[in-house]
mmCIF file of C-alpha atoms in Angstrom:
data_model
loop_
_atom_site.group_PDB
_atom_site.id
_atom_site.type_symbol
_atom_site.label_atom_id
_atom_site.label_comp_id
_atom_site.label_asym_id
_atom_site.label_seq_id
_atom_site.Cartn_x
_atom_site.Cartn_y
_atom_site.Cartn_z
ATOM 1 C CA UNK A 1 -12.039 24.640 14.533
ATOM 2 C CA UNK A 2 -15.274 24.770 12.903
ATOM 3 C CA UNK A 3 -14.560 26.474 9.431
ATOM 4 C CA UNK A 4 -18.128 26.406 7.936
ATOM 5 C CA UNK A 5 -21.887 25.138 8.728
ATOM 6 C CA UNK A 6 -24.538 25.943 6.204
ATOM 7 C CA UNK A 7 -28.043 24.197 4.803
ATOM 8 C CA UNK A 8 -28.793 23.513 0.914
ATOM 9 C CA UNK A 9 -31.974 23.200 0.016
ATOM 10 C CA UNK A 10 -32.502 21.773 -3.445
ATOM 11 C CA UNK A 11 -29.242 23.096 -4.573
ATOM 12 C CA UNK A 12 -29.419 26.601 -3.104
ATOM 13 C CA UNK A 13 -27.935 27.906 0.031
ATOM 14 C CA UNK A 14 -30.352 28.680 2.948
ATOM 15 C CA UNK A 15 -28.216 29.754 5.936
ATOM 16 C CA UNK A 16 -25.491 29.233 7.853
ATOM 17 C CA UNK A 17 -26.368 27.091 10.932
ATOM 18 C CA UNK A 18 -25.506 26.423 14.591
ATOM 19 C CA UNK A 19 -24.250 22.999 15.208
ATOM 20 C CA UNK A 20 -26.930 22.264 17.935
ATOM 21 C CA UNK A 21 -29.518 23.195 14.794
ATOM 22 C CA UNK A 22 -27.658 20.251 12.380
ATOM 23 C CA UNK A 23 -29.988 17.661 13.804
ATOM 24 C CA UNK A 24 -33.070 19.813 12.596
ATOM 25 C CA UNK A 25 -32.168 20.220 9.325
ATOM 26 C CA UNK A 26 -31.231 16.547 8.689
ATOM 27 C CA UNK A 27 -35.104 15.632 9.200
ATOM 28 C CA UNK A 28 -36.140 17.810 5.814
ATOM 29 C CA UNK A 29 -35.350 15.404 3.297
ATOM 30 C CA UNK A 30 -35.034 18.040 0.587
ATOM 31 C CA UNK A 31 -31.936 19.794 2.306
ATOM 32 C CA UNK A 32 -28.343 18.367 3.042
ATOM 33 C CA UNK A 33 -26.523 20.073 5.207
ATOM 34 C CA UNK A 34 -22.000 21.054 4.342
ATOM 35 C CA UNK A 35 -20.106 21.078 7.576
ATOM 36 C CA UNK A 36 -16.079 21.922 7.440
ATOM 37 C CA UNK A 37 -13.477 21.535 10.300
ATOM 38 C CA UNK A 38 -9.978 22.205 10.081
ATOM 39 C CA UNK A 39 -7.399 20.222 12.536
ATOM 40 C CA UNK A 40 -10.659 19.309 14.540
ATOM 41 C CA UNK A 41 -10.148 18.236 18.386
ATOM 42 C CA UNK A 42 -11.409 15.298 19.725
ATOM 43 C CA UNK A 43 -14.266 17.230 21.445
ATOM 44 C CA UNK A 44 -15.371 18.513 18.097
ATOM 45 C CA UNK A 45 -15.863 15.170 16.574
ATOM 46 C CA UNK A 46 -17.514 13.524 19.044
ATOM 47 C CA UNK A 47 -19.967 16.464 19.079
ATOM 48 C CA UNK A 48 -19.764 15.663 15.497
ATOM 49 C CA UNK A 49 -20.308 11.993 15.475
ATOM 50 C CA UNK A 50 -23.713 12.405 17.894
ATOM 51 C CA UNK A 51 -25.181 14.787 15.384
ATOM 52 C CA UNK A 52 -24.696 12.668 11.948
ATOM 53 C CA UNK A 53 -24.665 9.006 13.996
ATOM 54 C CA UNK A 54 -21.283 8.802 12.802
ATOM 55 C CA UNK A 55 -20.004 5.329 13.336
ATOM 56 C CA UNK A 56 -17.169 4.427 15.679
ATOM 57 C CA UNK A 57 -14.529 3.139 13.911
ATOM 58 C CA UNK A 58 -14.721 5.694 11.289
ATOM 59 C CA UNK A 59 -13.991 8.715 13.838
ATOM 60 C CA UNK A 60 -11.418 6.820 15.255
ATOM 61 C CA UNK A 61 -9.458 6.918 11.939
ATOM 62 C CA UNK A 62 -9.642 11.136 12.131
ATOM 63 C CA UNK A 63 -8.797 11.088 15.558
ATOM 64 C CA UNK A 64 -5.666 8.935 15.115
ATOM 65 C CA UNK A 65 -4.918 10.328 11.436
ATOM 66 C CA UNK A 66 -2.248 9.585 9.391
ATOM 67 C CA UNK A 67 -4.682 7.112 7.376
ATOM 68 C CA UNK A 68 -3.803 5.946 3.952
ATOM 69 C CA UNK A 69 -6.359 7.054 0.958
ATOM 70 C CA UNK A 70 -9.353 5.064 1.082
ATOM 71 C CA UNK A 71 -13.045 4.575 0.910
ATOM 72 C CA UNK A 72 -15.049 2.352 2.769
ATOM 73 C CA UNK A 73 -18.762 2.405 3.756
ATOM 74 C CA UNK A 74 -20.610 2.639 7.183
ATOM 75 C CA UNK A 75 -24.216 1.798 6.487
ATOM 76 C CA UNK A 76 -25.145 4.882 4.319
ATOM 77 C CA UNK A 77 -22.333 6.686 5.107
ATOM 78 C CA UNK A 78 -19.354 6.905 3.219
ATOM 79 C CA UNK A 79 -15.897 7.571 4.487
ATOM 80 C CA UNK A 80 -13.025 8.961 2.428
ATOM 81 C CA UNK A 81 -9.663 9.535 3.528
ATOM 82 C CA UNK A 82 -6.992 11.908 1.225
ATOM 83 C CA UNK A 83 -3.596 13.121 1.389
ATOM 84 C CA UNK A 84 -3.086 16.406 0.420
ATOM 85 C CA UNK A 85 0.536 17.181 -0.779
ATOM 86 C CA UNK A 86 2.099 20.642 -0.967
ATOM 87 C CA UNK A 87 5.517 21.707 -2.375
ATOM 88 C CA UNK A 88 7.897 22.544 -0.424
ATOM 89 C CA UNK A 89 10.065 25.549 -0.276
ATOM 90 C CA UNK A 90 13.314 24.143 -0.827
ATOM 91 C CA UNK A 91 13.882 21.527 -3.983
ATOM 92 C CA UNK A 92 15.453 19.309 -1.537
ATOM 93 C CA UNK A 93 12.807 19.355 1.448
ATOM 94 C CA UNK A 94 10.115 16.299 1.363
ATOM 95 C CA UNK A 95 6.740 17.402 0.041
ATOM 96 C CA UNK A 96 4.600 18.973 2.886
ATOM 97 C CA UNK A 97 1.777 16.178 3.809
ATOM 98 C CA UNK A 98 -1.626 16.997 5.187
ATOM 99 C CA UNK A 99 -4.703 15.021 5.340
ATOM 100 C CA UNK A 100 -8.538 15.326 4.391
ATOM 101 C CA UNK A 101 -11.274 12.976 5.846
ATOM 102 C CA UNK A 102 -14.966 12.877 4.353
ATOM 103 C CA UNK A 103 -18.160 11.853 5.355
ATOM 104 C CA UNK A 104 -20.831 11.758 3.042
ATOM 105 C CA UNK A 105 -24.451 10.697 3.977
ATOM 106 C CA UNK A 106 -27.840 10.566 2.546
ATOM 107 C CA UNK A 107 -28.200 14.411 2.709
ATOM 108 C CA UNK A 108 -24.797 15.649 5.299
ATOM 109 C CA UNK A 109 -21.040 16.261 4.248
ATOM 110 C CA UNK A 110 -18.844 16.436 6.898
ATOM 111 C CA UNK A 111 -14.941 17.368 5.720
ATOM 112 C CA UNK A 112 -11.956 17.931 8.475
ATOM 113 C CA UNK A 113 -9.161 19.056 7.029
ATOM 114 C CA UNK A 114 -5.761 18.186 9.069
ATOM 115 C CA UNK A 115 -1.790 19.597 9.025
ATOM 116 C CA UNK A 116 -2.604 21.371 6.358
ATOM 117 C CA UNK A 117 -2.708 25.263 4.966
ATOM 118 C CA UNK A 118 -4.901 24.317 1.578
ATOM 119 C CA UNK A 119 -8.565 25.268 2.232
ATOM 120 C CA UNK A 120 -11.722 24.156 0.154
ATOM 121 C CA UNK A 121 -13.373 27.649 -0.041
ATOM 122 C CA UNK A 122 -12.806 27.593 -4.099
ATOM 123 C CA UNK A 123 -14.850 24.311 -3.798
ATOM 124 C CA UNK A 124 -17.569 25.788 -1.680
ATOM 125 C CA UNK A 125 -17.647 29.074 -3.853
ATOM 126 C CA UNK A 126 -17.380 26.263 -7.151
ATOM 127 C CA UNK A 127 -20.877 24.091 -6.090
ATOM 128 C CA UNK A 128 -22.852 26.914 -4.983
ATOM 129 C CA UNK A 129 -22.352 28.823 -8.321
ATOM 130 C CA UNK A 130 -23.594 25.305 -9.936
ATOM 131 C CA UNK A 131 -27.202 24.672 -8.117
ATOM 132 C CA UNK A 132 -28.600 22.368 -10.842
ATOM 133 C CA UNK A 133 -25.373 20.280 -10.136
ATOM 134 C CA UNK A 134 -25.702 21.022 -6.155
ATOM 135 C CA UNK A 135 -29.120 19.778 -6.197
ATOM 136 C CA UNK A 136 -27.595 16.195 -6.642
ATOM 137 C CA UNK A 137 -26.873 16.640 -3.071
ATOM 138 C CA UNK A 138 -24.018 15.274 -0.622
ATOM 139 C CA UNK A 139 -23.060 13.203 -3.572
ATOM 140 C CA UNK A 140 -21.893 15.824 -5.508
ATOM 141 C CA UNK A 141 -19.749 17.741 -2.408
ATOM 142 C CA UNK A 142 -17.979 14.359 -2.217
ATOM 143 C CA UNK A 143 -17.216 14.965 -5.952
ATOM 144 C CA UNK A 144 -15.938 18.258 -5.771
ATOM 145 C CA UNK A 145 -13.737 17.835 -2.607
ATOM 146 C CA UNK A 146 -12.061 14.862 -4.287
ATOM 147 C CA UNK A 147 -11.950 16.700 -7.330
ATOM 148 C CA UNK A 148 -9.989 19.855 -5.717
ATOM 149 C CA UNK A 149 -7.635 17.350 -3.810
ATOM 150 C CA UNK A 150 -6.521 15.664 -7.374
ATOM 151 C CA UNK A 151 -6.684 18.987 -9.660
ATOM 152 C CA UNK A 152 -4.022 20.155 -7.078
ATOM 153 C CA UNK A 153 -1.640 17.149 -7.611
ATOM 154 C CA UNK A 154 -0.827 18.233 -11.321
ATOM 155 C CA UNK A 155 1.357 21.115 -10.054
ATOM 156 C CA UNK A 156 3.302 19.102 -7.823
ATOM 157 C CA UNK A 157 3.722 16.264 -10.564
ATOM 158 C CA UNK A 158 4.715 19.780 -12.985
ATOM 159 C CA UNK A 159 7.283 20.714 -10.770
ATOM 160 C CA UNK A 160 8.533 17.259 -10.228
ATOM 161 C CA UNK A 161 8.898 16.894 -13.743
ATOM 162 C CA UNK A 162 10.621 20.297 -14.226
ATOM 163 C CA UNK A 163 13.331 19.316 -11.167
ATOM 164 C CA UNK A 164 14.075 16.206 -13.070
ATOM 165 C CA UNK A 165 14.527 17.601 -16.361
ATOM 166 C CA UNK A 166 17.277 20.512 -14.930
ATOM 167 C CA UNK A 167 18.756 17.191 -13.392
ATOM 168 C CA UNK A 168 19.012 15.465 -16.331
ATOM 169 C CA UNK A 169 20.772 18.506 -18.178
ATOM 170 C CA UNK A 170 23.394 18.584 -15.572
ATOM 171 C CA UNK A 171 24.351 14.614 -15.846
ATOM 172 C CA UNK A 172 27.165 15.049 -18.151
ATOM 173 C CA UNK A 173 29.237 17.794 -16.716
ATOM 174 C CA UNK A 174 31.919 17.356 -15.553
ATOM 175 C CA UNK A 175 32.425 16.888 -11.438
ATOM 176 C CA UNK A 176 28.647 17.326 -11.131
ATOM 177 C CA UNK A 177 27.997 13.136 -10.215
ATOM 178 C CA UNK A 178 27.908 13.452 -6.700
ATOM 179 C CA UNK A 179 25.519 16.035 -6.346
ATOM 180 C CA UNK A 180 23.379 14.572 -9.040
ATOM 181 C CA UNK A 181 22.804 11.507 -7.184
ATOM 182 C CA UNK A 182 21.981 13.396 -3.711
ATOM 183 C CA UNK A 183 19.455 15.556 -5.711
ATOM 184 C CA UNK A 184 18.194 12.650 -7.552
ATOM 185 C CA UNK A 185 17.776 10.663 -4.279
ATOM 186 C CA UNK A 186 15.566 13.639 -2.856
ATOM 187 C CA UNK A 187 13.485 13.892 -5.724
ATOM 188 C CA UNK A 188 12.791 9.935 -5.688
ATOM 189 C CA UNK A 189 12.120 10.569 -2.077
ATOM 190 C CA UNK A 190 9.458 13.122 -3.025
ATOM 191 C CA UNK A 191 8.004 11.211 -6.061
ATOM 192 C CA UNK A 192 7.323 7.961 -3.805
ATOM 193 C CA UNK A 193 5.929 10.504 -1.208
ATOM 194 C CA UNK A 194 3.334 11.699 -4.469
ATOM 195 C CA UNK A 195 2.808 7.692 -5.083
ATOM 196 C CA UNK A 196 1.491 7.106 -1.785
ATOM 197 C CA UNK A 197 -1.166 9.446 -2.131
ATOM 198 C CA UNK A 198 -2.162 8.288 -5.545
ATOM 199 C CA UNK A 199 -1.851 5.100 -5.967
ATOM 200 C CA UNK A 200 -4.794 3.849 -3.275
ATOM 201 C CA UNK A 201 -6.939 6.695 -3.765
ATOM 202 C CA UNK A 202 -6.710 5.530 -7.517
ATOM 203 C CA UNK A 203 -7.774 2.061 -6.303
ATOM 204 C CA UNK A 204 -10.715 2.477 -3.914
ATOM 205 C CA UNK A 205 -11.941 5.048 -6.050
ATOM 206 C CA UNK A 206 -11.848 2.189 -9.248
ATOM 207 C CA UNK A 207 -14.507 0.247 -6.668
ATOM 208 C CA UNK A 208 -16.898 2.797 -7.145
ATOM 209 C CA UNK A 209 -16.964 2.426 -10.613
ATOM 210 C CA UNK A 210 -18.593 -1.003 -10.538
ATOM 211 C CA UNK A 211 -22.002 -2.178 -10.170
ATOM 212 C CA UNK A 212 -22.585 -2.245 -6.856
ATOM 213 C CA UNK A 213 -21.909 1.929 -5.845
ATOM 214 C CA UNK A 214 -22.887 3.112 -2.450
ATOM 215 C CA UNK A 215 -26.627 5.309 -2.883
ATOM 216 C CA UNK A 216 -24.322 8.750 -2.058
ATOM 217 C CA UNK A 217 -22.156 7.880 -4.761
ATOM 218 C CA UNK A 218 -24.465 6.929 -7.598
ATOM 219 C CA UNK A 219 -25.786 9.946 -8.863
ATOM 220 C CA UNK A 220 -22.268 11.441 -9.447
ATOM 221 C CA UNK A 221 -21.192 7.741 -10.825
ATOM 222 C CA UNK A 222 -19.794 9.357 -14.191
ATOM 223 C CA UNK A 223 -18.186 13.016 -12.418
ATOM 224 C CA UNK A 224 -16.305 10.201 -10.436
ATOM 225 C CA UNK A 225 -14.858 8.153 -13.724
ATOM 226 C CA UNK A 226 -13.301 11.674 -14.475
ATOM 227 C CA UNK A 227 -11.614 12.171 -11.291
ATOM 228 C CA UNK A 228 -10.108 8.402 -11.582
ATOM 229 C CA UNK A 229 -9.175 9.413 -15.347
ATOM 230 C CA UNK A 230 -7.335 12.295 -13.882
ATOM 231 C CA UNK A 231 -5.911 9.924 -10.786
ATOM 232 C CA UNK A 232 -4.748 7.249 -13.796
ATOM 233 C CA UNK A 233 -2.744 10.014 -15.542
ATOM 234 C CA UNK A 234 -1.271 11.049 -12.862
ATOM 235 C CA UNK A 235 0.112 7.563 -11.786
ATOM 236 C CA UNK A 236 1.029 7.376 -15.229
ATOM 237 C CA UNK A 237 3.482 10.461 -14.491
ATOM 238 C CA UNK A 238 4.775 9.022 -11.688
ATOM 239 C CA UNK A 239 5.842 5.705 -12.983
ATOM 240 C CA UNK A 240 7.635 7.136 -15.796
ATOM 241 C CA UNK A 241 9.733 9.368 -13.335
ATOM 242 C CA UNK A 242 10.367 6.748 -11.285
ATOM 243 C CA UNK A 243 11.583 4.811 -14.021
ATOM 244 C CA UNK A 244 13.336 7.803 -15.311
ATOM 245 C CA UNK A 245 14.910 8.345 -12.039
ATOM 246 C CA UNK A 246 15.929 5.269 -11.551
ATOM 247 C CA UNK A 247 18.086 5.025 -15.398
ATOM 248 C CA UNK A 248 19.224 8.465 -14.424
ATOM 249 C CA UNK A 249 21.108 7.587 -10.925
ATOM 250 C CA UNK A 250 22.165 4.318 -13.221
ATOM 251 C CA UNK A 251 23.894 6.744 -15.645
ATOM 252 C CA UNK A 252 25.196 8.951 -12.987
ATOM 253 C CA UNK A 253 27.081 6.246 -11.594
ATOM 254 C CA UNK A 254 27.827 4.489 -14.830
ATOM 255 C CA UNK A 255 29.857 8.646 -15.904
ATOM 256 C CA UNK A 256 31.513 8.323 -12.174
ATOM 257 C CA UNK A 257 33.215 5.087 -12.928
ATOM 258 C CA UNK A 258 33.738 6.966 -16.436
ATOM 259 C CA UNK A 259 35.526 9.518 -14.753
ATOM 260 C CA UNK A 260 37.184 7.049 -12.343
ATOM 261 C CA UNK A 261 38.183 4.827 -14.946
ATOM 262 C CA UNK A 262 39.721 8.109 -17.455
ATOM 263 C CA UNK A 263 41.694 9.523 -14.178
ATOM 264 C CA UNK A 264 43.209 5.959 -13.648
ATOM 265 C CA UNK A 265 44.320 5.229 -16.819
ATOM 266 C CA UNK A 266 46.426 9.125 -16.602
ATOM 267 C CA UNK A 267 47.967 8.292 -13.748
ATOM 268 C CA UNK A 268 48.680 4.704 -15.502
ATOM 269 C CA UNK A 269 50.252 6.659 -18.462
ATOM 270 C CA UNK A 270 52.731 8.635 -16.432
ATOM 271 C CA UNK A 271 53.681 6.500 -14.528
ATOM 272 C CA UNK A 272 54.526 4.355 -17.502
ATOM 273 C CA UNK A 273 56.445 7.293 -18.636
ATOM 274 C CA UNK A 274 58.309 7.868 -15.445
ATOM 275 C CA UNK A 275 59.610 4.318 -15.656
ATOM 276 C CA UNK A 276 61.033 4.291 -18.725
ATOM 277 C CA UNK A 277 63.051 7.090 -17.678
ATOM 278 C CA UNK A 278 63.651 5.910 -14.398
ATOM 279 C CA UNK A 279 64.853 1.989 -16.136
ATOM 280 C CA UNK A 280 67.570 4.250 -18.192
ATOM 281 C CA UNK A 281 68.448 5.954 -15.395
ATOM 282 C CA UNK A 282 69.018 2.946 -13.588
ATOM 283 C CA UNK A 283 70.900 1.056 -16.087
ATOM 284 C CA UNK A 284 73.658 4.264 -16.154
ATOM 285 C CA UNK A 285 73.709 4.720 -12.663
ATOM 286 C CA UNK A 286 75.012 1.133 -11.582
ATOM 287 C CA UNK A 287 78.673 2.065 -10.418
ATOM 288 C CA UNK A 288 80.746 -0.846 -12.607
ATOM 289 C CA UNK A 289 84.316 0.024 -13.495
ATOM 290 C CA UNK A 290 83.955 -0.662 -17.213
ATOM 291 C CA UNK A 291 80.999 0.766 -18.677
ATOM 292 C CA UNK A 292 82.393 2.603 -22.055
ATOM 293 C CA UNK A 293 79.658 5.238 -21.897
ATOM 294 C CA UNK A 294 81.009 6.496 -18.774
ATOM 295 C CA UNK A 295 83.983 7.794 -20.554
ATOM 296 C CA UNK A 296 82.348 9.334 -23.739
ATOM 297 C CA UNK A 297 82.596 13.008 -23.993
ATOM 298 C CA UNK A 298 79.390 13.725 -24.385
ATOM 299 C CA UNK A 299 77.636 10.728 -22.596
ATOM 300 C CA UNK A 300 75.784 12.454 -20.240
ATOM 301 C CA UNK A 301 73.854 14.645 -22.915
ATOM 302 C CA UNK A 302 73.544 11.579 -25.170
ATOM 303 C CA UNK A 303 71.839 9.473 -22.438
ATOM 304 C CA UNK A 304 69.600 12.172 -21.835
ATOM 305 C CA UNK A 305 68.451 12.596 -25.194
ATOM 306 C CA UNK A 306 67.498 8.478 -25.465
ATOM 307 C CA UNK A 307 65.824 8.786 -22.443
ATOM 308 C CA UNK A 308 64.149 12.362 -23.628
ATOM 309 C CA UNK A 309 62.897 10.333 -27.049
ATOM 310 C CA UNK A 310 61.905 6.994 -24.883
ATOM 311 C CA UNK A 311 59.569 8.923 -22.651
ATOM 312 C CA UNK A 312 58.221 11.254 -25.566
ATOM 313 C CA UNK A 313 57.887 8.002 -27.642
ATOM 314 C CA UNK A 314 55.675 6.769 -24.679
ATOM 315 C CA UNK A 315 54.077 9.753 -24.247
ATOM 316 C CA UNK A 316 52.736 9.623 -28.071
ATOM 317 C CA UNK A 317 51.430 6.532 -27.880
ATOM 318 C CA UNK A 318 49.654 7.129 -25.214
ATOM 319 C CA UNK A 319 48.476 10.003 -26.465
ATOM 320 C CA UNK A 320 47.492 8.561 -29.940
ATOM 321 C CA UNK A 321 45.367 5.743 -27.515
ATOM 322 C CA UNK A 322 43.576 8.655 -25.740
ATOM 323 C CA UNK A 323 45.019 7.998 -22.289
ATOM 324 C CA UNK A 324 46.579 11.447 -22.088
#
């Protein structure tokens, strides 16, 4: 669906516009014209593609979707592709994926917006408050739009962060291993899920920081280093929870064999116990005729009491080790 269509003229907004009138505009080389679709049919970028001469191949890639984050140039136009990422409801639940395409020409900026609920009104509302920054034309949409889509990582990195952190405080208790590693499998799930937006958005957008830029790009050369600063810290984040992650299902398992190891050396200890008192018992239970403690007076109460101080002589020892 067609979410906005409007004219700039030298930074400032003229009108909102019919699609049919796109092609009119495009001839005054003093105005640019801002068109946004959200979860766009096929129908409405092909109407799309014969008003901006969009090229083939490029379409193709919104009309399949699913692209991974990259730039690459058609002519004069530039095509970006971006994930956006929302946070699910649920802690456990993979982050909610949707997708942006751009198109940015000599003076258009075409933007559909797929499987997703986060809108780029802000961004609209942003550049038209800003018309001595506006003026730089299509160039400086394609700034802002990647600027929104990164600025509204951090959160996602924050809460990340936060889950990992009330993981980490929860490592050493007691009976708590298993579901540490099932939550700390979902949130590596989720952190890889971050990476893959990141990580080649951070690297196509590095090519347009060297000397040969595409014309759309080059005015807003240096608003672009800062979105690639803010990219660069945000891969930053993610490495370190993934390595984090990673040490922290390596010390979960390392306190489950812990707790293995301290429940099998128990059992050891009593059972060690046990024998002792079941090798006396043996030794005065074999049925020979002429065993002279059988006819002691007080045999039975004396062979109880060895085998009471064997087994607590055991049971101190073990208990001085730290087994029990």
């Amino acid at each position: 669906m067609l979410v906005n269509c409007v004219a700039y003229r030298r930074g400032v907004k003229v009108a909102d516009i019919a699609v049919e009138a796109i092609s009119d505009h495009l001839d005054d080389h003093d105005t640019f014209v801002w068109v946004a679709l959200k979860d766009a049919t096929v129908e409405e970028l092909r109407t799309m593609q014969h008003e901006f001469n969009l090229h083939d191949v490029a379409v193709d890639h919104v009309v399949r979707g699913n692209q991974r984050p990259k730039i690459e140039l058609y002519g004069s136009c530039l095509y970006l592709s971006m994930q956006l990422v929302e946070q699910a409801g649920s802690s456990e639940q993979p982050l909610r994926m949707g997708e942006v395409s751009v198109f940015a020409g000599p003076n258009f900026v075409l933007s559909v917006r797929n499987h997703s609920q986060l809108d780029f009104l802000g961004v609209r509302r942003r550049t038209e408050a800003e018309p001595e920054l506006l003026r730089l034309g299509a160039g400086f949409v394609l700034y802002a739009l990647m600027d929104s889509v990164v600025d509204r990582y951090f959160p996602v990195v924050d809460f990340l962060e936060s889950e990992l952190e009330r993981i980490e405080n929860d490592i050493f208790s007691n009976g708590s291993a298993r579901s540490n590693v099932e939550r700390l499998y979902h949130l590596k799930r989720r952190v890889m899920e971050l990476r893959r937006a990141v990580a080649p958005l951070r690297e196509a957008l590095g090519e347009l920081q060297g000397p040969r830029v595409p014309a759309v790009a080059a005015p807003v050369k240096e608003y672009l280093r800062d979105v690639l600063d803010h990219l660069s810290r945000i891969n930053a984040s993610i490495d370190s929870m993934r390595e984090t992650v990673n040490t922290a299902i390596q010390v979960t398992l390392s306190m489950t064999g812990i707790e293995e190891n301290t429940v099998a050396k128990r059992l050891a200890s009593w059972a060690a116990i046990f024998a002792v008192w079941t090798a006396l018992a043996g030794v005065w239970g074999m049925n020979f005729e002429f065993m002279p403690e059988l006819r002691l007076r007080y045999g039975y109460a004396m062979a109880l009491a060895v085998m009471a101080a064997a087994c607590g002589t055991v049971y101190w020892r073990f208990r001085r080790a730290g087994w029990l």
